[in-house]
mmCIF file of C-alpha atoms and ligand atoms in Angstrom:
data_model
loop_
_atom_site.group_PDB
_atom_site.id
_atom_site.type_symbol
_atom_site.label_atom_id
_atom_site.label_comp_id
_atom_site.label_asym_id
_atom_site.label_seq_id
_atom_site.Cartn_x
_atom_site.Cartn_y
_atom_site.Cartn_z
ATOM 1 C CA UNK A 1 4.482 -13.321 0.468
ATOM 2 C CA UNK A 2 8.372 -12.114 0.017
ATOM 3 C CA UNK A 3 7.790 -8.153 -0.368
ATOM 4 C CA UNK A 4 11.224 -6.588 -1.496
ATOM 5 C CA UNK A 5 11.015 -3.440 0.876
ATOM 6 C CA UNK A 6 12.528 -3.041 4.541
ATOM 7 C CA UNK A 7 9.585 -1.915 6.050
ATOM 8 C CA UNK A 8 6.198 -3.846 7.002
ATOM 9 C CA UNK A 9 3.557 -2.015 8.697
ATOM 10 C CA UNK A 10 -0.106 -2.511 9.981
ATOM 11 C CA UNK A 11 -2.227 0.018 10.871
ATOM 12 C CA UNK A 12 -3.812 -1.357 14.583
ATOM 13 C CA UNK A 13 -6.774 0.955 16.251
ATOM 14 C CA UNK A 14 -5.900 2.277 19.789
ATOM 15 C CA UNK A 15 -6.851 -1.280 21.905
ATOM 16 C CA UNK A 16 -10.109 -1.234 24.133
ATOM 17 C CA UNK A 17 -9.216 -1.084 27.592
ATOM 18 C CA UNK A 18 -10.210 -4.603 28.289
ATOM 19 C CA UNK A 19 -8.483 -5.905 25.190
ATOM 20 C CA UNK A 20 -5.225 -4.603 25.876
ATOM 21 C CA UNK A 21 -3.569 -7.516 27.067
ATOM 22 C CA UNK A 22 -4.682 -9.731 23.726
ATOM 23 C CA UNK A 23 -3.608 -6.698 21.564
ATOM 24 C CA UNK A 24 -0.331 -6.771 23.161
ATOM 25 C CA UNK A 25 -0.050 -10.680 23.373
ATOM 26 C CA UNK A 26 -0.859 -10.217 19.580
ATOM 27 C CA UNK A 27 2.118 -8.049 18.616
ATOM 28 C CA UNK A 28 4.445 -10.125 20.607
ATOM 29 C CA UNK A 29 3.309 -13.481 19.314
ATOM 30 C CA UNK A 30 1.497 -12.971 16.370
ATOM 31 C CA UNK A 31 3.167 -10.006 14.368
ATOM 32 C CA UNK A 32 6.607 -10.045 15.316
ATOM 33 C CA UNK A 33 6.761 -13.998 14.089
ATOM 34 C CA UNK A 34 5.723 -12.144 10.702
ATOM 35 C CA UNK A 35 8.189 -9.822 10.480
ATOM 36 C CA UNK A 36 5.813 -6.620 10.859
ATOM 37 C CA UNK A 37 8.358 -3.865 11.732
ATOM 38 C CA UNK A 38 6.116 -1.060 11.764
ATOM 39 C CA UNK A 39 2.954 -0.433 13.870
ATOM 40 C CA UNK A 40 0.600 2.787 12.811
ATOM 41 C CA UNK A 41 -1.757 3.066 15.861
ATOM 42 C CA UNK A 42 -4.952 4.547 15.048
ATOM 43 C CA UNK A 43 -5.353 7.021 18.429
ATOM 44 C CA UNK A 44 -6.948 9.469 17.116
ATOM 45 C CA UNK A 45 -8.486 11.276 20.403
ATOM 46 C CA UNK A 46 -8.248 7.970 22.300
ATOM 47 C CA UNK A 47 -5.332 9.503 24.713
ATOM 48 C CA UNK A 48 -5.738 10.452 28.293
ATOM 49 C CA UNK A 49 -4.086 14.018 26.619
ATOM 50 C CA UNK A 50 -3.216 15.554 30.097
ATOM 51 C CA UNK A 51 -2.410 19.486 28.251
ATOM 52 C CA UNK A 52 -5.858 18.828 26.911
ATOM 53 C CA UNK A 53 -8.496 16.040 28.839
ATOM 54 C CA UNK A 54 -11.676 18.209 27.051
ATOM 55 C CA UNK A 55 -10.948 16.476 23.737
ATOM 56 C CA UNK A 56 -10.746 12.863 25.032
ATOM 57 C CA UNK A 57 -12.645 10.440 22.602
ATOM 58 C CA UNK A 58 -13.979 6.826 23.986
ATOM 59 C CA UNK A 59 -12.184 4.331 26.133
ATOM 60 C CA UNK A 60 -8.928 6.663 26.028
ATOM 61 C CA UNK A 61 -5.361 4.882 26.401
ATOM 62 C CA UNK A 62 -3.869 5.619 29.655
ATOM 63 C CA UNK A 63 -0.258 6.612 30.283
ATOM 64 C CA UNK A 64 0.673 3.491 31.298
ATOM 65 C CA UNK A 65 -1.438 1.642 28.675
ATOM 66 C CA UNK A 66 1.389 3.438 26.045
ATOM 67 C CA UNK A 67 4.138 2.339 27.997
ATOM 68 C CA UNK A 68 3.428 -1.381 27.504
ATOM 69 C CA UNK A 69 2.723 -0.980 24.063
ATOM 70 C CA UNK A 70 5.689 0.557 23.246
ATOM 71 C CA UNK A 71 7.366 -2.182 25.687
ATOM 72 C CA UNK A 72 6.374 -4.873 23.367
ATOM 73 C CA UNK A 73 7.365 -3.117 20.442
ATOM 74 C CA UNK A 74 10.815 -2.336 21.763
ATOM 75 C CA UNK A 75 11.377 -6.226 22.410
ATOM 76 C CA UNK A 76 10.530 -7.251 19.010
ATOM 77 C CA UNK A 77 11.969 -3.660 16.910
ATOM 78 C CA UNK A 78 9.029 -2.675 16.681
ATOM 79 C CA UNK A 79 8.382 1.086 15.351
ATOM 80 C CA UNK A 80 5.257 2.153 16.633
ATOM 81 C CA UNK A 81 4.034 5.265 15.240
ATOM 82 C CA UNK A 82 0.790 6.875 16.739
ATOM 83 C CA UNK A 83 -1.912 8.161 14.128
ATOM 84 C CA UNK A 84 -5.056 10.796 13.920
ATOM 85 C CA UNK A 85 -6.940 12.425 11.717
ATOM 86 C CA UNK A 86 -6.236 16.294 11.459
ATOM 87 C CA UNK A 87 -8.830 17.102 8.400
ATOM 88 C CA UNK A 88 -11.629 14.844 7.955
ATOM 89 C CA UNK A 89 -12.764 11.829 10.243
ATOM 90 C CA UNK A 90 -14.185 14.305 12.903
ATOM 91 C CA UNK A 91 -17.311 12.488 13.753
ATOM 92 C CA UNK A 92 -19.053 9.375 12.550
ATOM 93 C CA UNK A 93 -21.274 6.721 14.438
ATOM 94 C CA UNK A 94 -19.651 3.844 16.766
ATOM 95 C CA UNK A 95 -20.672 0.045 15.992
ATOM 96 C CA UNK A 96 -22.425 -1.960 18.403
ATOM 97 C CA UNK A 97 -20.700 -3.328 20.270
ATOM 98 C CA UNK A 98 -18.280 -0.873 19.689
ATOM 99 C CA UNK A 99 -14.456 -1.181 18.629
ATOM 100 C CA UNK A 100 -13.976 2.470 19.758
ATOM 101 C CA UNK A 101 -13.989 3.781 16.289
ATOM 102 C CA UNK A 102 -16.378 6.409 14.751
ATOM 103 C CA UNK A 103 -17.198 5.270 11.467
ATOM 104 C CA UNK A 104 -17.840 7.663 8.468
ATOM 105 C CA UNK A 105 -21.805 7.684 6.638
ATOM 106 C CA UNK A 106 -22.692 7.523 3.134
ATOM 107 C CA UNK A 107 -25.736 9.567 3.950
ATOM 108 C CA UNK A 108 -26.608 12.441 5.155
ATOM 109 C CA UNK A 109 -27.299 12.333 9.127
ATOM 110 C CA UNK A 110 -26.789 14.040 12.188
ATOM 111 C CA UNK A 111 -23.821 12.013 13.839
ATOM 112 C CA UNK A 112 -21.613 12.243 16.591
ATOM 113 C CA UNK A 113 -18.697 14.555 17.272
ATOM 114 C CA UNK A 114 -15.434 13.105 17.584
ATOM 115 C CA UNK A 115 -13.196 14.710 20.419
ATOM 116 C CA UNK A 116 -11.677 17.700 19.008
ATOM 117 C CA UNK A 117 -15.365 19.497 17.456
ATOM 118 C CA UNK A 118 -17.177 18.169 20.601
ATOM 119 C CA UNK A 119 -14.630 20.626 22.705
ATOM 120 C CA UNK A 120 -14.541 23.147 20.227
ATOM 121 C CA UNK A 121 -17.651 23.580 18.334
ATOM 122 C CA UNK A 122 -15.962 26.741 16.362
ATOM 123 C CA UNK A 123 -13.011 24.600 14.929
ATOM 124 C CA UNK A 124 -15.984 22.771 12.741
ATOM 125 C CA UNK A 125 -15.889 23.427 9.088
ATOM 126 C CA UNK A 126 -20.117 23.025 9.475
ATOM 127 C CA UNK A 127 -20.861 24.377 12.572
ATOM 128 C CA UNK A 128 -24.680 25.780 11.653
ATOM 129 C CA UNK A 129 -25.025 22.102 10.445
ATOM 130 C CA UNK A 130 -27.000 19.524 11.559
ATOM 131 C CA UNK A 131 -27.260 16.588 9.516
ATOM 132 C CA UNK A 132 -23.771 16.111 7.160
ATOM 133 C CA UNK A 133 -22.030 13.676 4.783
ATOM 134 C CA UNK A 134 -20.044 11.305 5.735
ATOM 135 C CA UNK A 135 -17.740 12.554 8.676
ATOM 136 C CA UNK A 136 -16.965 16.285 9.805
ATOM 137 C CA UNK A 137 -14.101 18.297 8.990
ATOM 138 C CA UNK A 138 -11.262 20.644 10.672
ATOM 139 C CA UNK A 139 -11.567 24.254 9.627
ATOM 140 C CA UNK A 140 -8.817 24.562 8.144
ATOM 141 C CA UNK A 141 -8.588 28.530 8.325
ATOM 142 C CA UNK A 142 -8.706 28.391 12.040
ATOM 143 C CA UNK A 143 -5.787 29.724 13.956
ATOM 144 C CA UNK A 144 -7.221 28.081 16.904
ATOM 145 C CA UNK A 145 -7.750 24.636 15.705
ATOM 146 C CA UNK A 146 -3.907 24.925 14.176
ATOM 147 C CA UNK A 147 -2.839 25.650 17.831
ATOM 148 C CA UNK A 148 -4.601 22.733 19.182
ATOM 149 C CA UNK A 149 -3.921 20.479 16.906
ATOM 150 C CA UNK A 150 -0.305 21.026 17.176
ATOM 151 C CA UNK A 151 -0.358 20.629 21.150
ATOM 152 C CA UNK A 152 -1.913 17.158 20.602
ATOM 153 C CA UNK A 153 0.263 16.178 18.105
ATOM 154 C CA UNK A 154 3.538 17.270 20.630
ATOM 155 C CA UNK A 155 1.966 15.395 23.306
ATOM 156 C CA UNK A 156 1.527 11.838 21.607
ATOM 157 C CA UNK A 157 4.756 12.143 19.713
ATOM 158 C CA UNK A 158 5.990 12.877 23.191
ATOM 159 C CA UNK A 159 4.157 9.602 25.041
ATOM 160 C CA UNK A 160 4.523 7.203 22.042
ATOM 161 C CA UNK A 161 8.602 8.461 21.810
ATOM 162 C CA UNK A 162 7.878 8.306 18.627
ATOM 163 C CA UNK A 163 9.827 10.485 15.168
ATOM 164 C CA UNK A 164 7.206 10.048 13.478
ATOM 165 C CA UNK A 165 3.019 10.796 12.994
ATOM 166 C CA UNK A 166 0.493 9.897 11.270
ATOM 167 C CA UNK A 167 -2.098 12.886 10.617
ATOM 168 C CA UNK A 168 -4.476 10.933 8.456
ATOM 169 C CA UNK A 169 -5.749 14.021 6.102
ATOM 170 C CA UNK A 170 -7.955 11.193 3.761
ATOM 171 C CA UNK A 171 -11.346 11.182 2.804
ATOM 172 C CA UNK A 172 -12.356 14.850 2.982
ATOM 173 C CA UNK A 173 -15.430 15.752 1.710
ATOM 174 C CA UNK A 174 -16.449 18.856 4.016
ATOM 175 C CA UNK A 175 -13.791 20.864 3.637
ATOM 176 C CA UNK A 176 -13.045 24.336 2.159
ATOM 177 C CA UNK A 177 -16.723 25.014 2.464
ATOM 178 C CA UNK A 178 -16.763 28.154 5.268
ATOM 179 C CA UNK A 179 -16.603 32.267 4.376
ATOM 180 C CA UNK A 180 -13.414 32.271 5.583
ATOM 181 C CA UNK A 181 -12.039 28.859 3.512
ATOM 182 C CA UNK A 182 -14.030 29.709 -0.016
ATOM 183 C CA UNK A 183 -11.268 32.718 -0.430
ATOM 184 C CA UNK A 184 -8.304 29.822 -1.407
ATOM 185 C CA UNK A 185 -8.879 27.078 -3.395
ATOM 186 C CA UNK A 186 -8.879 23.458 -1.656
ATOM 187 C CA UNK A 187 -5.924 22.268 -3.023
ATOM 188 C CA UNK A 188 -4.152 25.330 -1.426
ATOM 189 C CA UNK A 189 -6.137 25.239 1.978
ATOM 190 C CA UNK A 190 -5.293 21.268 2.228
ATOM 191 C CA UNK A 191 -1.859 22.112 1.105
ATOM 192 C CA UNK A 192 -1.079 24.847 3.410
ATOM 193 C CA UNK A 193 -2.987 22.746 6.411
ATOM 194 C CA UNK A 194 -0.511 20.027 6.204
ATOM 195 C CA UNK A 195 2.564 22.161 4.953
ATOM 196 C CA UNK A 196 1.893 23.943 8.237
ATOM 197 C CA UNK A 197 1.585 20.427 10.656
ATOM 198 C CA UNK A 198 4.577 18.840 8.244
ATOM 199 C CA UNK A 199 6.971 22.332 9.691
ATOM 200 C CA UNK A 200 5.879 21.846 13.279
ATOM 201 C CA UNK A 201 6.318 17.935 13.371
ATOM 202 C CA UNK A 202 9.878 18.095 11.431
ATOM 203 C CA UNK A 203 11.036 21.453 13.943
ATOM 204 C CA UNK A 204 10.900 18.445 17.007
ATOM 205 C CA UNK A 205 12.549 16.445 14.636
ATOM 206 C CA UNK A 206 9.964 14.673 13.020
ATOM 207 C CA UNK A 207 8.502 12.651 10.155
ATOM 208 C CA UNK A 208 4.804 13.117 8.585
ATOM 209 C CA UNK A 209 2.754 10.683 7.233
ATOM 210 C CA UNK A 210 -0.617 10.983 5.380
ATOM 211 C CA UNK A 211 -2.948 9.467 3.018
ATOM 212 C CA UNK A 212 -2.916 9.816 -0.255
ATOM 213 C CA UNK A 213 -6.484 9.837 -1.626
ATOM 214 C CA UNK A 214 -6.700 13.854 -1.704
ATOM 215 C CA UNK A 215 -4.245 13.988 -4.031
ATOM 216 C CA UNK A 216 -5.470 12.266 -6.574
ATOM 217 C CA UNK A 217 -7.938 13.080 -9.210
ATOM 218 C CA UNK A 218 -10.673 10.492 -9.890
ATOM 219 C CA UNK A 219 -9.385 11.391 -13.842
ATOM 220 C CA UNK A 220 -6.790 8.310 -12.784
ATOM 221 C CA UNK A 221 -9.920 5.847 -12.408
ATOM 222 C CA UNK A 222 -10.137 5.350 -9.211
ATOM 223 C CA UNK A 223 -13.364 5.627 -7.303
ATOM 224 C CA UNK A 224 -14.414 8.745 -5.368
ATOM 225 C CA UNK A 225 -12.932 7.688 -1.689
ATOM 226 C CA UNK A 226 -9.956 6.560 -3.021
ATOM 227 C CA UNK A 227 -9.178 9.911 -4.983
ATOM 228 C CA UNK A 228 -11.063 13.536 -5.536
ATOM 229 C CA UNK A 229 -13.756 14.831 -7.310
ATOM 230 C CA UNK A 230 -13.306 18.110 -6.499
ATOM 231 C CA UNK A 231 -9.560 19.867 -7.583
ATOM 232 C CA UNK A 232 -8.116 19.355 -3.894
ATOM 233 C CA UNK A 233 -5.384 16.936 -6.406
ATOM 234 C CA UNK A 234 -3.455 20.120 -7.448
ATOM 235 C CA UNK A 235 -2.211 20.247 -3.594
ATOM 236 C CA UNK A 236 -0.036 17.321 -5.017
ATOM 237 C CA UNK A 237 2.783 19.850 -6.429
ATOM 238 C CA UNK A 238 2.135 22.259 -3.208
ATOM 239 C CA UNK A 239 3.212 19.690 -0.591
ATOM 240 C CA UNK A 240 6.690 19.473 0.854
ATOM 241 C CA UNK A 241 8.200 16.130 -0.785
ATOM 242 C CA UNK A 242 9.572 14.942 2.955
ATOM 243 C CA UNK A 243 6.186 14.108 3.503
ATOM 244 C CA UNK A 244 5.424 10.071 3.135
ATOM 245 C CA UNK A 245 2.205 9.187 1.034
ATOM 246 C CA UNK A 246 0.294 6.334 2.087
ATOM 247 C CA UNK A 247 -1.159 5.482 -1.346
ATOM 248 C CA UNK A 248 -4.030 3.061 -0.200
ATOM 249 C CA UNK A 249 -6.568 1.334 -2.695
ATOM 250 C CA UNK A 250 -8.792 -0.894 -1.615
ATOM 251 C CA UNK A 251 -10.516 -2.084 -4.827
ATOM 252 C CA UNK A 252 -9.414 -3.997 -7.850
ATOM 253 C CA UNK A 253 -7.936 -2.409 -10.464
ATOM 254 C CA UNK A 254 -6.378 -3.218 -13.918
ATOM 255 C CA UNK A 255 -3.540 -0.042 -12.918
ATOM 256 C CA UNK A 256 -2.470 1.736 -9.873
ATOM 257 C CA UNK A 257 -1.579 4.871 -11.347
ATOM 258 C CA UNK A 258 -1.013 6.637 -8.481
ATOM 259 C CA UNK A 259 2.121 4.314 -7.858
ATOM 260 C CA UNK A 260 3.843 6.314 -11.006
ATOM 261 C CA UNK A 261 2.115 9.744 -9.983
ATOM 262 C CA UNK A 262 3.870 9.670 -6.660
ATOM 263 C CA UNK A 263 6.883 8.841 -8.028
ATOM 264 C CA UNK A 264 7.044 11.623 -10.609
ATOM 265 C CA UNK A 265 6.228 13.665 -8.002
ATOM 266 C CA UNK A 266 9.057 12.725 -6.047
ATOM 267 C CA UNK A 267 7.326 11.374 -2.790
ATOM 268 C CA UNK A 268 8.036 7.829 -1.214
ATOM 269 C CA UNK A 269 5.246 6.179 -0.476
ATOM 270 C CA UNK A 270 3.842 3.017 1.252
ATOM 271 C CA UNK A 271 0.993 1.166 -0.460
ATOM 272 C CA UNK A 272 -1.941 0.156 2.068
ATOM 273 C CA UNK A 273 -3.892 -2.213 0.539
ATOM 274 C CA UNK A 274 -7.088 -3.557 2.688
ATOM 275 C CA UNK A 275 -9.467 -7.113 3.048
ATOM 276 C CA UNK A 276 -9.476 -8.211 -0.119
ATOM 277 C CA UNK A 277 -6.781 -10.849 -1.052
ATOM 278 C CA UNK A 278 -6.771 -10.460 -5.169
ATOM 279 C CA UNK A 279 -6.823 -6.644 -5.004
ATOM 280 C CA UNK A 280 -4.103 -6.735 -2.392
ATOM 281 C CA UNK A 281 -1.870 -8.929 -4.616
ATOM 282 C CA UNK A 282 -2.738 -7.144 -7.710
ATOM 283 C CA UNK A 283 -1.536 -3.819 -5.884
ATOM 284 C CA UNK A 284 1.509 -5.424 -4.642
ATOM 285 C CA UNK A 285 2.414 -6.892 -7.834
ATOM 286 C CA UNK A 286 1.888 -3.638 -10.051
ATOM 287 C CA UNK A 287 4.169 -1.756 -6.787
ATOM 288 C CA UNK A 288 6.755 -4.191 -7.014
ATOM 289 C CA UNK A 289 6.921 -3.549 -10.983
ATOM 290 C CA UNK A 290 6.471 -0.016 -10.412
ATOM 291 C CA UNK A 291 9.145 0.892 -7.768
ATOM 292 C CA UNK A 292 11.748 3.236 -8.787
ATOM 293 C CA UNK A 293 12.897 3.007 -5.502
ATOM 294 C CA UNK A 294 10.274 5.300 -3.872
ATOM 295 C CA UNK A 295 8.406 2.984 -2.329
ATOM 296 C CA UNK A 296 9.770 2.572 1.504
ATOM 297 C CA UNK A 297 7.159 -0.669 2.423
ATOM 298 C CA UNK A 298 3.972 -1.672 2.701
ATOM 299 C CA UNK A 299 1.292 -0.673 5.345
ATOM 300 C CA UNK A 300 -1.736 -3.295 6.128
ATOM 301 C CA UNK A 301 -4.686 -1.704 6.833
ATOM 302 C CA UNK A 302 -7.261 -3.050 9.023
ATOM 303 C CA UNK A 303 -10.169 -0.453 10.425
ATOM 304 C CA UNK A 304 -11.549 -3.314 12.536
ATOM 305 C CA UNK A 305 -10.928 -2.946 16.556
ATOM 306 C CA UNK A 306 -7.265 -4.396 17.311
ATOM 307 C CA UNK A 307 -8.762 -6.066 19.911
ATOM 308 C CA UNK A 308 -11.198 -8.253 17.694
ATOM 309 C CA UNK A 309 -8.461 -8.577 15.194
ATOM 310 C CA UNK A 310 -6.221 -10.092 17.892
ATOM 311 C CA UNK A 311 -8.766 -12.428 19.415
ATOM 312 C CA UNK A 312 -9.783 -14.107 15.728
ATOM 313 C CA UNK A 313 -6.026 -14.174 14.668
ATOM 314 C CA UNK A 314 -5.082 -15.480 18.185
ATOM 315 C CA UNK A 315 -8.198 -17.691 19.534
ATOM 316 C CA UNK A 316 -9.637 -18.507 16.558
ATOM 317 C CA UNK A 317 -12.773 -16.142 17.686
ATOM 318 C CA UNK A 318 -15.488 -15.107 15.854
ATOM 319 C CA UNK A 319 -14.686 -11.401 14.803
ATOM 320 C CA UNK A 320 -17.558 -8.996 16.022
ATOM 321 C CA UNK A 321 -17.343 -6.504 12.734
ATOM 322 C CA UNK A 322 -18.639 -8.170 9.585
ATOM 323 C CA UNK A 323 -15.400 -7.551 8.167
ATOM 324 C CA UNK A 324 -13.170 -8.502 10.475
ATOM 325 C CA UNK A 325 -13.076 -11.887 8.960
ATOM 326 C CA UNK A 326 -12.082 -11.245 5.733
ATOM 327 C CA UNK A 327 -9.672 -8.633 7.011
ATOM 328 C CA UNK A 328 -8.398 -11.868 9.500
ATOM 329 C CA UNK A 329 -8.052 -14.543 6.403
ATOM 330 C CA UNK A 330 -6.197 -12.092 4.150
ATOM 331 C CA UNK A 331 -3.627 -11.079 6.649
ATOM 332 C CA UNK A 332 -2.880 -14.871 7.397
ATOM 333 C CA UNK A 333 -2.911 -15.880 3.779
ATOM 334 C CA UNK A 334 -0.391 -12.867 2.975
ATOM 335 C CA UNK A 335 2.095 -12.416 5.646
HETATM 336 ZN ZN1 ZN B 1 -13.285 27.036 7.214
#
């Protein structure tokens, strides 16, 4: 597919220990041939973080492991951009086998803690709660999660070399929900959240990258995940416009509105469309006729492990997550 913008992105999950080689053998051989220029690796707490080892998540990248990522990234210019989630996202249930993801619920369950809440029960938005929706959030009035946060963020900017981050910030459902967060509204807790991250990422020189789904009413038509039900979309016109939107839909639409809301806004964007092939053009096509010269690229999604992705893509192996498949066929068919 000829896309007319300079950058091409894929969003990878942090390889399994004993899939690094293929993940790496996949870069080199597989996406660089493609012309992918841009790699946003899904970390989250999957670092050996040595300021902070109490919030390491499963199967965490080594030092080293980094290195020779970044080593085959350098050899084909490669930017590779780490990426975690700083609101939502903080707990979910692994697959089995697992691709060393926590995936979010559509029910109500008692799940397990991603890195940062398992270390620090306080910094959860739902502490005195069991069962929840979804996936956990940050509370986003605590001082002390802030300071954390921001130490992680140093240290993987740091390893990865990277000037730029990914803090994620999609899909939040549990936020703005404690004593402390009721006394703003959402769209100015979310807003001052990521304002906040945004200023300590661009003092070290920094770019920010999120997700765009929060800032977006479900007025526009899009479903409930991929925009909110719940006036967190007024944070749109709070947000510093340095910050890159990731504007990702998923389904099939007749419009992407959100292409023309982000550019009236001001922000660049990416557009991060997903698995399925006739949504993905449609999304594409509508950018491309939509681009007023915001939009910097696109940015591939994926959400299965790398390392299955790499061995169907590579070895012509059966992927382990039902949709790795689809996720496999629609990558080769577009890029
Ligand atoms: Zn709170």
């Amino acid at each position: 597919m000829e896309l007319p913008w300079k950058t091409k992105g894929i969003v990878l999950t942090a390889p399994l220990s004993d899939e690094l080689d293929d993940v790496i053998k996949f870069i080199d051989e597989y996406l660089a041939p493609r012309g992918f220029n841009m790699i946003v690796m899904q970390v989250r707490y999957r670092y050996q973080f040595k300021r902070h080892p109490e919030v390491w998540g499963y199967d965490p990248l080594s030092l080293e492991d980094v290195k020779k990522l970044l080593d085959v990234c350098r050899k084909n210019n490669i930017k590779l951009v780490p990426k975690m989630n700083l609101i939502g996202h903080q707990s979910g249930f692994h697959n089995e086998p697992t691709d060393g993801i926590l995936h979010g619920h559509n029910q109500v369950l008692p799940d397990t803690k991603d890195g940062l809440l398992r270390a620090y029960p306080d910094f959860d938005e739902q502490k005195d709660t069991r069962e929840i929706l979804y996936s956990r959030s940050i509370c986003l009035s605590s001082i002390g999660a802030r300071t954390v946060v921001c130490e992680l963020i140093d240290e993987l900017m740091d390893v990865f070399e990277a000037d730029m981050i990914h803090i994620g910030c999609d899909e939040v459902f549990n936020a703005g929900l404690c004593p402390e967060c009721l006394k703003k509204s959402r769209a100015e807790l979310i807003s001052d959240w990521i304002n906040s991250l945004n200023e300590h990422i661009k003092k070290r020189g920094g770019k920010t990258l999120i997700w765009g789904d929060r800032l977006l009413s479900t007025d526009t038509g899009y479903n409930r995940w991929e925009s909110s039900d719940n006036g967190s979309d007024s944070a749109i016109d709070m947000l510093s416009k340095d910050i890159i939107i990731c504007d990702w839909h998923y389904d099939k639409y007749e419009k992407y509105p959100s292409v023309d809301i982000f550019a009236n806004k001001g922000f660049k964007i990416m557009i991060s469309p997903w698995r399925d092939k006739e949504s993905l053009d449609d999304f594409v096509s509508y950018a491309k006729n939509h681009d007023t010269g915001h939009i910097n690229g696109i940015l591939m999604t994926t959400w299965c492990g790398s390392g299955d992705l790499a061995k169907r893509l590579l070895y012509g192996e059966n992927g382990r997550w039902i949709h790795t498949e689809q996720i496999a066929a629609t990558i080769e068919k577009s890029f």
